[in-house]
Short mmCIF file of C-alpha atoms and ligand atoms in Angstrom, two decimals:
data_model
loop_
_atom_site.label_atom_id
_atom_site.label_comp_id
_atom_site.label_asym_id
_atom_site.label_seq_id
_atom_site.Cartn_x
_atom_site.Cartn_y
_atom_site.Cartn_z
CA UNK A 91 0.52 0.18 -0.25
CA UNK A 92 3.03 2.42 0.69
CA UNK A 93 3.47 2.13 -2.77
CA UNK A 94 -0.02 3.09 -4.27
CA UNK A 95 -0.26 6.85 -4.94
CA UNK A 96 -3.86 7.62 -3.21
CA UNK A 97 -4.06 10.75 -3.85
CA UNK A 98 -3.43 10.85 -7.62
CA UNK A 99 -5.98 7.71 -7.95
CA UNK A 100 -8.25 10.03 -6.09
CA UNK A 101 -7.72 12.77 -8.55
CA UNK A 102 -9.32 10.74 -11.62
CA UNK A 103 -11.77 9.10 -9.86
CA UNK A 104 -15.18 8.53 -11.21
CA UNK A 105 -18.33 8.03 -9.40
CA UNK A 106 -21.78 8.87 -9.76
CA UNK A 107 -24.02 11.80 -7.97
CA UNK A 108 -27.44 10.67 -8.10
CA UNK A 109 -30.27 8.65 -7.00
CA UNK A 110 -30.98 4.55 -7.91
CA UNK A 111 -33.92 3.75 -8.55
CA UNK A 112 -35.59 1.33 -9.47
CA UNK A 113 -32.61 -0.19 -11.13
CA UNK A 114 -31.29 3.20 -12.67
CA UNK A 115 -29.52 6.65 -11.88
CA UNK A 116 -31.72 9.66 -11.84
CA UNK A 117 -31.81 12.84 -11.56
CA UNK A 118 -34.28 14.35 -8.15
CA UNK A 119 -37.85 14.60 -9.40
CA UNK A 120 -37.33 18.41 -8.68
CA UNK A 121 -34.31 18.47 -10.24
CA UNK A 122 -32.25 20.03 -6.73
CA UNK A 123 -28.62 19.04 -5.86
CA UNK A 124 -26.84 19.71 -3.37
CA UNK A 125 -22.99 19.90 -2.75
CA UNK A 126 -20.90 17.04 -1.68
CA UNK A 127 -17.61 18.49 0.08
CA UNK A 128 -13.93 17.02 0.78
CA UNK A 129 -13.68 17.81 4.49
CA UNK A 130 -9.64 17.20 4.30
CA UNK A 131 -9.40 20.13 1.43
CA UNK A 132 -12.67 21.92 1.42
CA UNK A 133 -13.21 21.35 -3.30
CA UNK A 134 -16.39 19.99 -4.84
CA UNK A 135 -16.89 16.60 -5.45
CA UNK A 136 -19.52 17.00 -7.29
CA UNK A 137 -23.71 18.24 -7.16
CA UNK A 138 -25.71 14.62 -5.52
CA UNK A 139 -29.25 13.99 -5.98
CA UNK A 140 -31.55 15.79 -3.42
CA UNK A 141 -34.63 13.62 -2.83
CA UNK A 142 -37.38 14.42 -1.28
CA UNK A 143 -41.25 13.20 -0.46
CA UNK A 144 -41.63 12.47 -4.60
CA UNK A 145 -38.56 10.63 -4.78
CA UNK A 146 -39.69 8.80 -1.73
CA UNK A 147 -43.42 8.70 -2.95
CA UNK A 148 -41.45 6.86 -6.46
CA UNK A 149 -39.03 4.52 -4.61
CA UNK A 150 -41.57 3.16 -2.26
CA UNK A 151 -43.91 2.28 -4.64
CA UNK A 152 -41.52 0.55 -6.35
CA UNK A 153 -39.55 -0.92 -3.39
CA UNK A 154 -43.47 -2.09 -2.80
CA UNK A 155 -43.90 -3.85 -6.34
CA UNK A 156 -41.34 -5.47 -6.18
CA UNK A 157 -41.33 -6.78 -2.95
CA UNK A 158 -44.98 -8.35 -3.80
CA UNK A 159 -43.46 -10.27 -7.20
CA UNK A 160 -41.49 -12.31 -5.04
CA UNK A 161 -38.75 -11.78 -7.06
CA UNK A 162 -36.33 -11.29 -4.13
CA UNK A 163 -38.89 -11.59 -1.20
CA UNK A 164 -40.01 -15.17 -2.76
CA UNK A 165 -36.63 -16.75 -4.09
CA UNK A 166 -35.23 -19.92 -1.74
CA UNK A 167 -32.84 -18.67 0.70
CA UNK A 168 -30.23 -20.48 -1.45
CA UNK A 169 -30.59 -18.44 -4.25
CA UNK A 170 -30.47 -15.22 -2.03
CA UNK A 171 -28.07 -16.23 -0.53
CA UNK A 172 -25.99 -17.08 -4.02
CA UNK A 173 -26.78 -13.68 -5.32
CA UNK A 174 -25.74 -11.51 -1.90
CA UNK A 175 -22.06 -13.55 -2.65
CA UNK A 176 -21.94 -12.37 -6.22
CA UNK A 177 -22.32 -8.71 -5.13
CA UNK A 178 -19.74 -9.53 -1.63
CA UNK A 179 -17.46 -10.55 -4.43
CA UNK A 180 -18.31 -7.34 -6.87
CA UNK A 181 -17.70 -5.01 -3.50
CA UNK A 182 -14.13 -6.99 -2.30
CA UNK A 183 -12.84 -6.84 -6.47
CA UNK A 184 -14.02 -3.16 -5.84
CA UNK A 185 -11.99 -2.50 -2.33
CA UNK A 186 -9.66 0.15 -3.90
CA UNK A 187 -12.06 2.88 -5.00
CA UNK A 188 -14.60 1.61 -2.01
CA UNK A 189 -12.20 3.31 0.33
CA UNK A 190 -10.99 6.17 -2.03
CA UNK A 191 -14.69 7.19 -1.72
CA UNK A 192 -14.94 6.69 1.60
CA UNK A 193 -11.89 9.00 2.27
CA UNK A 194 -12.73 11.63 -0.17
CA UNK A 195 -16.55 11.90 1.23
CA UNK A 196 -15.60 11.18 4.41
CA UNK A 197 -11.83 12.72 5.44
CA UNK A 198 -11.10 9.13 6.87
CA UNK A 199 -7.60 8.14 6.53
CA UNK A 200 -7.28 5.26 4.02
CA UNK A 201 -5.69 3.14 5.49
CA UNK A 202 -8.47 2.32 7.58
CA UNK A 203 -10.45 2.54 4.59
CA UNK A 204 -8.38 -0.06 3.13
CA UNK A 205 -7.84 -1.77 6.42
CA UNK A 206 -10.95 -1.57 7.53
CA UNK A 207 -14.26 -0.17 5.96
CA UNK A 208 -14.29 -1.41 2.48
CA UNK A 209 -13.58 -5.00 3.14
CA UNK A 210 -16.10 -4.60 6.30
CA UNK A 211 -18.71 -3.27 4.16
CA UNK A 212 -17.68 -6.77 1.83
CA UNK A 213 -17.81 -9.53 4.73
CA UNK A 214 -20.70 -7.96 6.12
CA UNK A 215 -22.76 -8.98 3.39
CA UNK A 216 -21.43 -12.12 2.56
CA UNK A 217 -21.29 -13.17 6.10
CA UNK A 218 -25.77 -12.58 6.07
CA UNK A 219 -25.35 -14.24 2.44
CA UNK A 220 -23.75 -17.54 4.27
CA UNK A 221 -26.03 -17.10 7.65
CA UNK A 222 -29.75 -16.91 5.93
CA UNK A 223 -29.88 -20.79 4.57
CA UNK A 224 -28.43 -22.24 8.23
CA UNK A 225 -31.78 -20.79 9.36
CA UNK A 226 -34.83 -23.31 10.77
CA UNK A 227 -38.41 -21.98 11.35
CA UNK A 228 -39.81 -23.67 14.17
CA UNK A 229 -42.43 -26.80 15.22
CA UNK A 230 -44.90 -25.77 18.35
CA UNK A 231 -44.96 -28.99 21.70
CA UNK A 232 -48.27 -29.68 20.70
CA UNK A 233 -50.58 -32.29 20.20
CA UNK A 234 -51.15 -35.09 17.59
CA UNK A 235 -54.17 -33.34 17.08
CA UNK A 236 -52.31 -30.05 15.50
CA UNK A 237 -49.25 -29.42 13.63
CA UNK A 238 -47.94 -25.95 15.29
CA UNK A 239 -45.74 -23.69 13.14
CA UNK A 240 -43.49 -21.09 13.97
CA UNK A 241 -42.02 -19.17 10.66
CA UNK A 242 -40.37 -15.77 9.65
CA UNK A 243 -41.29 -13.99 6.88
CA UNK A 244 -39.03 -10.58 5.40
CA UNK A 245 -40.95 -7.23 6.71
CA UNK A 246 -41.80 -6.04 2.96
CA UNK A 247 -40.44 -2.39 2.52
CA UNK A 248 -37.21 -1.21 4.82
CA UNK A 249 -35.53 1.75 4.76
CA UNK A 250 -32.72 2.62 6.66
CA UNK A 251 -31.25 5.56 7.63
CA UNK A 252 -27.59 6.36 8.09
CA UNK A 253 -25.17 8.14 9.56
CA UNK A 254 -21.95 9.56 8.01
CA UNK A 255 -19.03 8.19 10.01
CA UNK A 256 -18.73 4.55 8.68
CA UNK A 257 -21.08 5.38 5.88
CA UNK A 258 -20.90 1.71 4.51
CA UNK A 259 -20.05 -0.13 7.03
CA UNK A 260 -23.18 1.39 9.05
CA UNK A 261 -25.50 0.32 6.02
CA UNK A 262 -23.89 -2.86 5.21
CA UNK A 263 -25.08 -3.65 8.80
CA UNK A 264 -28.80 -2.59 7.74
CA UNK A 265 -28.47 -3.77 4.25
CA UNK A 266 -27.13 -7.20 4.97
CA UNK A 267 -29.91 -8.37 6.83
CA UNK A 268 -32.32 -7.03 5.41
CA UNK A 269 -31.43 -8.70 1.97
CA UNK A 270 -30.68 -11.83 2.91
CA UNK A 271 -34.09 -12.43 4.51
CA UNK A 272 -35.81 -11.00 1.88
CA UNK A 273 -36.59 -7.49 2.09
CA UNK A 274 -36.76 -4.49 -0.51
CA UNK A 275 -34.36 -2.11 0.95
CA UNK A 276 -34.24 2.09 0.51
CA UNK A 277 -30.95 3.85 1.89
CA UNK A 278 -30.60 7.09 2.89
CA UNK A 279 -27.76 8.10 3.67
CA UNK A 280 -25.74 10.73 5.51
CA UNK A 281 -25.72 14.45 3.28
CA UNK A 282 -22.46 14.18 4.40
CA UNK A 283 -21.17 11.32 3.16
CA UNK A 284 -23.21 9.97 -0.27
CA UNK A 285 -21.52 8.36 -2.13
CA UNK A 286 -20.89 4.98 -1.71
CA UNK A 287 -24.22 4.16 -1.32
CA UNK A 288 -24.44 5.60 -4.60
CA UNK A 289 -21.53 3.00 -5.59
CA UNK A 290 -22.66 0.24 -3.51
CA UNK A 291 -26.25 0.17 -5.16
CA UNK A 292 -24.28 0.31 -8.74
CA UNK A 293 -23.10 -2.69 -7.80
CA UNK A 294 -25.85 -4.57 -6.98
CA UNK A 295 -27.18 -3.94 -9.62
CA UNK A 296 -24.24 -5.18 -11.95
CA UNK A 297 -24.30 -7.93 -9.77
CA UNK A 298 -27.72 -8.73 -10.97
CA UNK A 299 -30.07 -8.20 -7.83
CA UNK A 300 -32.95 -7.14 -9.47
CA UNK A 301 -33.97 -4.01 -10.38
CA UNK A 302 -35.84 -1.59 -7.06
CA UNK A 303 -34.55 -4.49 -4.29
CA UNK A 304 -31.81 -2.22 -3.12
CA UNK A 305 -32.62 1.68 -3.92
CA UNK A 306 -30.64 4.81 -2.25
CA UNK A 307 -31.75 8.38 -2.47
CA UNK A 308 -29.53 11.08 -1.12
CA UNK A 309 -30.79 13.42 0.27
CA UNK A 310 -31.39 15.73 4.01
CA UNK A 311 -32.65 14.19 6.92
CA UNK A 312 -35.76 16.35 7.55
CA UNK A 313 -36.34 15.82 3.70
CA UNK A 314 -35.66 12.21 2.39
CA UNK A 315 -35.27 10.70 5.83
CA UNK A 316 -38.47 12.16 7.65
CA UNK A 317 -40.14 11.54 4.45
CA UNK A 318 -39.60 8.05 4.55
CA UNK A 319 -39.82 7.44 8.36
CA UNK A 320 -43.56 9.13 7.83
CA UNK A 321 -44.25 7.28 4.75
CA UNK A 322 -47.36 5.17 5.30
CA UNK A 323 -45.87 2.03 3.42
CA UNK A 324 -42.42 1.60 4.47
CA UNK A 325 -42.71 -1.48 7.57
CA UNK A 326 -39.49 -0.96 8.94
CA UNK A 327 -37.02 1.94 9.41
CA UNK A 328 -33.93 0.85 11.13
CA UNK A 329 -31.29 4.11 11.85
CA UNK A 330 -27.97 4.85 12.88
CA UNK A 331 -27.48 8.00 14.27
CA UNK A 332 -27.67 10.65 16.83
CA UNK A 333 -29.65 10.07 19.65
CA UNK A 334 -31.63 12.99 19.25
CA UNK A 335 -32.55 12.07 15.53
CA UNK A 336 -33.52 8.77 17.26
CA UNK A 337 -36.01 10.06 19.19
CA UNK A 338 -37.92 11.82 16.80
CA UNK A 339 -38.19 8.57 14.20
CA UNK A 340 -39.60 7.13 16.91
CA UNK A 341 -42.63 9.83 17.68
CA UNK A 342 -42.43 9.81 13.21
CA UNK A 343 -43.44 5.35 13.81
CA UNK A 344 -45.99 6.06 15.79
CA UNK A 345 -48.07 9.02 13.80
CA UNK A 346 -47.87 7.00 11.00
CA UNK A 347 -48.05 3.27 10.63
CA UNK A 348 -46.35 1.92 13.07
CA UNK A 349 -43.38 0.92 11.57
CA UNK A 350 -40.69 -1.64 13.38
CA UNK A 351 -37.98 1.04 14.23
CA UNK A 352 -34.62 0.08 15.53
CA UNK A 353 -32.15 2.45 16.57
CA UNK A 354 -28.61 2.84 17.03
CA UNK A 355 -27.69 5.79 18.80
CA UNK A 356 -24.85 7.93 20.46
CA UNK A 357 -22.68 7.47 23.65
CA UNK A 358 -20.17 8.27 25.78
CA UNK A 359 -18.37 5.04 26.77
CA UNK A 360 -16.05 5.00 29.61
CA UNK A 361 -12.59 3.03 29.25
CA UNK A 362 -11.71 2.01 33.28
CA UNK A 363 -8.15 1.07 33.90
CA UNK A 364 -7.88 -1.17 37.25
CA UNK A 365 -4.56 -0.64 38.99
CA UNK A 366 -3.63 -4.35 38.70
CA UNK A 367 -3.94 -3.90 34.47
CA UNK A 368 -1.38 -6.61 33.46
CA UNK A 369 -0.03 -4.91 31.19
CA UNK A 370 -0.39 -0.52 31.54
CA UNK A 371 1.71 0.91 28.16
CA UNK A 372 -0.77 -1.72 26.81
CA UNK A 373 -3.97 -0.18 28.13
CA UNK A 374 -2.94 3.36 27.33
CA UNK A 375 -2.06 2.51 24.18
CA UNK A 376 -5.09 1.65 23.58
CA UNK A 377 -7.61 4.06 25.87
CA UNK A 378 -5.77 6.23 22.97
CA UNK A 379 -6.67 4.59 20.61
CA UNK A 380 -10.19 4.49 21.92
CA UNK A 381 -10.78 8.17 21.50
CA UNK A 382 -8.09 9.24 18.78
CA UNK A 383 -9.49 6.38 15.37
CA UNK A 384 -11.49 7.83 12.61
CA UNK A 385 -11.29 11.34 14.47
CA UNK A 386 -13.24 9.94 17.73
CA UNK A 387 -15.80 10.67 15.42
CA UNK A 388 -17.13 7.25 16.49
CA UNK A 389 -20.26 6.25 18.56
CA UNK A 390 -17.85 3.74 20.96
CA UNK A 391 -15.17 5.79 21.53
CA UNK A 392 -13.92 5.76 24.53
CA UNK A 393 -14.54 8.99 25.71
CA UNK A 394 -14.29 8.54 28.87
CA UNK A 395 -10.86 7.18 30.70
CA UNK A 396 -11.17 6.02 34.24
CA UNK A 397 -8.49 5.18 36.03
CA UNK A 398 -7.66 3.82 39.61
CA UNK A 399 -5.57 6.09 41.75
CA UNK A 400 -2.59 4.23 42.54
CA UNK A 401 -1.42 4.07 38.90
CA UNK A 402 -2.71 7.72 38.18
CA UNK A 403 0.19 9.31 37.18
CA UNK A 404 1.65 6.87 35.47
CA UNK A 405 -1.29 6.51 32.98
CA UNK A 406 -1.17 10.19 31.82
CA UNK A 407 2.73 10.02 31.30
CA UNK A 408 2.30 7.61 29.13
CA UNK A 409 -1.22 9.18 27.22
CA UNK A 410 0.94 12.15 26.91
CA UNK A 411 3.07 10.01 24.81
CA UNK A 412 0.55 8.00 23.34
CA UNK A 413 -1.59 10.54 22.51
CA UNK A 414 0.96 12.45 20.05
CA UNK A 415 1.65 9.29 18.08
CA UNK A 416 -2.24 10.41 16.47
CA UNK A 417 -1.48 13.81 14.29
CA UNK A 418 -4.16 14.92 12.12
CA UNK A 419 -2.77 14.53 8.18
CA UNK A 420 -4.46 13.98 5.10
CA UNK A 421 -6.22 11.33 5.09
CA UNK A 422 -4.83 9.96 1.46
CA UNK A 423 -1.65 9.52 2.42
CA UNK A 424 -0.95 5.65 4.03
CA UNK A 425 1.05 6.96 7.03
CA UNK A 426 -2.09 9.54 8.22
CA UNK A 427 -4.03 7.99 11.69
CA UNK A 428 -6.58 11.48 11.75
CA UNK A 429 -7.96 12.41 8.89
CA UNK A 430 -10.16 15.27 8.39
CA UNK A 431 -13.19 16.23 10.95
CA UNK A 432 -16.46 15.65 9.06
CA UNK A 433 -17.63 19.68 8.02
CA UNK A 434 -17.53 23.06 10.04
CA UNK A 435 -20.10 22.64 12.35
CA UNK A 436 -18.77 19.23 13.77
CA UNK A 437 -15.71 20.95 13.87
CA UNK A 438 -17.01 24.09 15.60
CA UNK A 439 -19.00 21.62 18.22
CA UNK A 440 -15.15 20.45 18.85
CA UNK A 441 -14.19 23.36 19.63
CA UNK A 442 -17.08 24.27 21.16
CA UNK A 443 -16.76 21.29 23.58
CA UNK A 444 -12.82 21.91 24.54
CA UNK A 445 -13.97 25.61 25.49
CA UNK A 446 -16.76 24.65 27.30
CA UNK A 447 -14.18 21.78 29.49
CA UNK A 448 -11.92 25.00 30.16
CA UNK A 449 -14.73 26.95 31.35
CA UNK A 450 -16.42 24.25 33.18
CA UNK A 451 -12.24 23.68 35.39
CA UNK A 452 -11.33 21.35 33.98
CA UNK A 453 -7.59 20.81 32.37
CA UNK A 454 -6.86 20.30 29.32
CA UNK A 455 -3.35 18.63 29.15
CA UNK A 456 -2.50 18.45 25.43
CA UNK A 457 -3.90 19.09 22.26
CA UNK A 458 -7.01 20.94 21.15
CA UNK A 459 -6.14 23.25 18.25
CA UNK A 460 -7.08 23.75 15.16
CA UNK A 461 -4.40 23.27 12.48
CA UNK A 462 -3.59 22.76 9.29
CA UNK A 463 -5.86 25.41 7.78
CA UNK A 464 -3.30 26.41 4.67
CA UNK A 465 -4.69 23.07 3.83
CA UNK A 466 -8.45 24.39 3.23
CA UNK A 467 -9.22 21.26 5.02
CA UNK A 468 -10.64 20.64 8.60
CA UNK A 469 -8.99 19.38 10.88
CA UNK A 470 -8.38 18.91 15.10
CA UNK A 471 -5.22 17.50 17.39
CA UNK A 472 -7.02 15.21 19.72
CA UNK A 473 -7.11 16.35 23.21
CA UNK A 474 -6.57 15.06 26.58
CA UNK A 475 -8.40 16.79 29.65
CA UNK A 476 -7.55 16.06 33.09
CA UNK A 477 -9.31 16.89 36.14
CA UNK A 478 -13.29 16.04 35.14
CA UNK A 479 -16.26 15.30 37.25
CA UNK A 480 -19.27 13.76 36.26
CA UNK A 481 -21.29 17.40 36.44
CA UNK A 482 -18.63 18.70 33.72
CA UNK A 483 -20.68 18.70 30.35
CA UNK A 484 -17.68 16.86 28.75
CA UNK A 485 -18.12 14.23 31.33
CA UNK A 486 -21.75 13.94 30.08
CA UNK A 487 -22.21 14.72 26.38
CA UNK A 488 -21.36 13.01 23.46
CA UNK A 489 -18.76 15.24 21.74
CA UNK A 490 -18.29 13.18 18.79
CA UNK A 491 -14.77 14.06 18.59
CA UNK A 492 -10.78 13.40 20.06
CA UNK A 493 -11.82 15.07 23.39
CA UNK A 494 -10.64 12.41 26.31
CA UNK A 495 -12.36 13.32 29.67
CA UNK A 496 -10.25 12.16 32.46
CA UNK A 497 -11.41 10.77 35.53
CA UNK A 498 -10.08 9.05 38.68
CA UNK A 499 -11.15 6.94 40.94
CA UNK A 500 -10.86 4.69 43.99
CA UNK A 501 -12.67 2.03 44.31
CA UNK A 502 -14.53 -0.93 42.20
CA UNK A 503 -18.02 -0.10 43.31
CA UNK A 504 -16.80 4.04 42.26
CA UNK A 505 -15.31 3.12 38.82
CA UNK A 506 -18.92 1.06 37.80
CA UNK A 507 -21.19 3.88 39.55
CA UNK A 508 -18.93 6.40 37.11
CA UNK A 509 -19.08 4.45 34.25
CA UNK A 510 -23.27 3.76 34.47
CA UNK A 511 -23.25 7.83 35.49
CA UNK A 512 -24.40 8.78 31.69
CA UNK A 513 -28.12 8.34 29.59
CA UNK A 514 -25.80 6.43 27.02
CA UNK A 515 -24.88 3.08 27.16
CA UNK A 516 -23.60 1.68 24.15
CA UNK A 517 -19.84 0.40 25.15
CA UNK A 518 -17.41 -0.09 28.04
CA UNK A 519 -14.30 -1.36 28.07
CA UNK A 520 -12.30 -2.98 31.86
CA UNK A 521 -8.70 -3.63 31.85
CA UNK A 522 -7.80 -6.14 34.41
CA UNK A 523 -6.30 -9.14 35.46
CA UNK A 524 -8.34 -10.38 38.16
CA UNK A 525 -11.15 -12.02 37.02
CA UNK A 526 -13.79 -11.42 39.10
CA UNK A 527 -13.27 -7.90 39.34
CA UNK A 528 -13.85 -8.66 35.40
CA UNK A 529 -16.65 -9.99 35.56
CA UNK A 530 -18.49 -7.97 38.00
CA UNK A 531 -17.73 -5.47 36.39
CA UNK A 532 -18.95 -6.67 33.43
CA UNK A 533 -22.33 -7.56 34.79
CA UNK A 534 -22.36 -3.86 36.49
CA UNK A 535 -21.58 -1.98 33.08
CA UNK A 536 -24.85 -1.00 31.67
CA UNK A 537 -23.60 -0.96 28.21
CA UNK A 538 -24.63 -3.52 25.50
CA UNK A 539 -21.07 -4.41 24.93
CA UNK A 540 -18.20 -4.60 27.02
CA UNK A 541 -14.28 -5.04 26.41
CA UNK A 542 -12.63 -6.49 28.90
CA UNK A 543 -8.67 -6.30 28.31
CA UNK A 544 -9.11 -4.59 24.88
CA UNK A 545 -11.09 -1.78 22.72
CA UNK A 546 -13.58 -2.32 20.27
CA UNK A 547 -13.15 -6.61 19.89
CA UNK A 548 -15.54 -8.03 17.98
CA UNK A 549 -16.86 -9.85 14.82
CA UNK A 550 -20.02 -10.61 12.06
CA UNK A 551 -20.89 -13.03 15.12
CA UNK A 552 -21.56 -10.56 17.99
CA UNK A 553 -24.30 -8.53 18.32
CA UNK A 554 -24.27 -4.91 18.85
CA UNK A 555 -26.14 -2.10 20.49
CA UNK A 556 -27.16 -0.14 22.58
CA UNK A 557 -29.04 0.05 26.20
CA UNK A 558 -30.88 3.06 27.31
CA UNK A 559 -30.32 6.03 25.08
CA UNK A 560 -27.74 4.37 23.31
CA UNK A 561 -30.85 2.21 21.38
CA UNK A 562 -33.19 -0.50 21.27
CA UNK A 563 -31.59 -2.95 18.72
CA UNK A 564 -28.82 -4.65 17.49
CA UNK A 565 -26.87 -5.00 14.79
CA UNK A 566 -24.68 -8.04 13.20
CA UNK A 567 -25.00 -11.45 14.18
CA UNK A 568 -28.58 -13.82 13.48
CA UNK A 569 -29.90 -11.51 16.18
CA UNK A 570 -29.69 -8.40 12.91
CA UNK A 571 -31.44 -11.02 10.30
CA UNK A 572 -34.59 -11.70 13.27
CA UNK A 573 -34.97 -7.95 13.05
CA UNK A 574 -36.31 -7.58 9.71
CA UNK A 575 -38.68 -10.32 10.03
CA UNK A 576 -42.09 -11.07 10.87
CA UNK A 577 -42.94 -13.77 12.75
CA UNK A 578 -46.15 -15.63 12.22
CA UNK A 579 -48.00 -18.45 13.67
CA UNK A 580 -49.48 -21.14 11.99
CA UNK A 581 -51.83 -23.54 13.74
CA UNK A 582 -53.19 -26.65 11.53
CA UNK A 583 -56.12 -28.64 13.28
CA UNK A 584 -55.93 -32.25 11.47
CA UNK A 585 -58.86 -34.58 11.20
P1 NAD B 43 -27.46 12.16 12.78
O1 NAD B 43 -28.48 12.13 13.78
O2 NAD B 43 -27.60 13.99 12.35
O3 NAD B 43 -27.86 11.79 11.28
C1 NAD B 43 -27.89 10.62 10.84
C2 NAD B 43 -28.73 10.43 9.76
O4 NAD B 43 -30.32 10.85 10.57
C3 NAD B 43 -28.36 11.21 8.55
O5 NAD B 43 -29.16 10.09 7.36
C4 NAD B 43 -29.73 12.12 8.44
O6 NAD B 43 -30.00 13.05 7.28
C5 NAD B 43 -30.53 11.72 9.02
N1 NAD B 43 -31.38 12.53 9.41
C6 NAD B 43 -31.23 13.83 10.50
N2 NAD B 43 -32.61 14.32 10.93
C7 NAD B 43 -33.54 13.35 10.35
C8 NAD B 43 -34.77 13.55 10.08
N3 NAD B 43 -35.92 14.68 11.05
N4 NAD B 43 -36.17 12.23 9.92
C9 NAD B 43 -35.03 11.59 8.81
N5 NAD B 43 -34.07 11.99 9.38
C10 NAD B 43 -33.44 12.26 9.67
O7 NAD B 43 -26.30 11.69 13.18
P2 NAD B 43 -25.09 12.02 12.10
O8 NAD B 43 -24.40 13.27 12.80
O9 NAD B 43 -24.80 11.42 11.24
O10 NAD B 43 -24.00 10.68 13.20
C11 NAD B 43 -23.33 10.34 14.62
C12 NAD B 43 -24.02 9.94 14.89
O11 NAD B 43 -24.38 8.88 14.48
C13 NAD B 43 -23.60 9.74 17.12
O12 NAD B 43 -24.20 10.76 17.46
C14 NAD B 43 -22.82 8.36 16.98
O13 NAD B 43 -22.80 8.03 18.44
C15 NAD B 43 -24.30 7.92 16.38
N6 NAD B 43 -23.55 6.70 15.84
C16 NAD B 43 -24.63 5.71 16.33
C17 NAD B 43 -23.84 4.08 16.63
C18 NAD B 43 -24.49 2.83 16.40
O14 NAD B 43 -24.33 1.72 16.93
N7 NAD B 43 -25.16 2.67 17.99
C19 NAD B 43 -22.67 4.00 14.92
C20 NAD B 43 -22.52 4.62 14.25
C21 NAD B 43 -23.11 6.69 14.35
#
């Protein structure tokens, strides 16, 4: 990879900017567009179709017709499996283009999009394809005079509204299981990162997935997104994004047709280091990565570091060194580990919180400056705050940037109380060499995922989602496929 000149290749990259409806690239019905900008240099990447109610109505009509026709929904699972495997293979073949699109559109380092985002997208589709012909329905244990079946059927039309921090991966976590289960899927990518979704729809079409089974409507949340969430003929809204928008979508589902509504939302995840940690360097380096990876724009960012008092000074000393290895740079350079912030609004939000932290009395230990302004791009140095107390906003609120809040604790009980003192419950981490501490702590932590002696471990086999206001659904694993099906009970009386 070191030998590839991604900057030159990205300059000549060809990509589409239309909506993808009924197997075709198309403009929005209104002809409206919105600008798509590269956050690494401020340059216009293209004007993208700005879909609204009219496009949503059309795409939903197509999705329903295709669903009812059975061209996808009624295929044998082995047939859907084969089609999705072909699709996954085509994504894999296009790894470099997909990675470059994610990098220029969302500011993510090319090393990450090549090493994670693009292959993880293909893997997710392939995993769900592999799973779908291995799921059995149930026969209930009833008397010999009856046969009682519990079967799973696809929901129908699934609308997926997704964020910009991992545009393709977050989409694939919805698309993979929903398509495998036989649904028609409409994706509304974030207006901040629409390009990979459009490209993935083109690849699905090229791989032979029937027209109308997977459509993409680029556009804004309050337009295309809201129209999908309120639509009377959408059976399920599946969302990844902020808690504020997730709450709105639950309301929209209730106000319209009680569509199934699955929300994957924000986090303020605690990362606890106990003084008996086996490898303090590993723990500290991981804590730095947990807040710096993807510019801190990660729902599971380890944004609250809780450190036991005896090792506090040592951890801070090592943390200062570790954080400095994460420095912003051109996302298309293979050596860059911190890319660009998605847009001006997000950059202002991060800088505002850095000011708030200082005003609240926390100590800014390092970083926190906007840098590389001469590039025309948006970059902030990762930063660390110490002396953070539970009342402070930087302890409580999701920033979605590399702003680490460090708090000291004495006992296991205190660590758990601090960790659970949050409206969120997405992830948590524990570093200890004591199995009882690890198990007691992970049981007590109110979080959908607990990492013991690691951060961000996991693969497609494990469910991913939140407790509390981090959400109500689970992506990944067989549990995700379950979300995209209805359960039917059939009672047959025998003569
Ligand atoms: P966001 O909520 O602003 O936007 C997410 C999507 O919702 C976008 O496509 C947006 O256009 C759409 N949207 C906005 N308003 C809408 C409305 N009124 N009706 C319908 N759709 C609307 O979130 P974001 O800024 O794109 O992403 C960051 C957030 O996503 C963070 O809070 C992060 O924690 C969360 N996230 C969660 C997970 C998870 O799995 N739990 C994963 C990644 C990101």
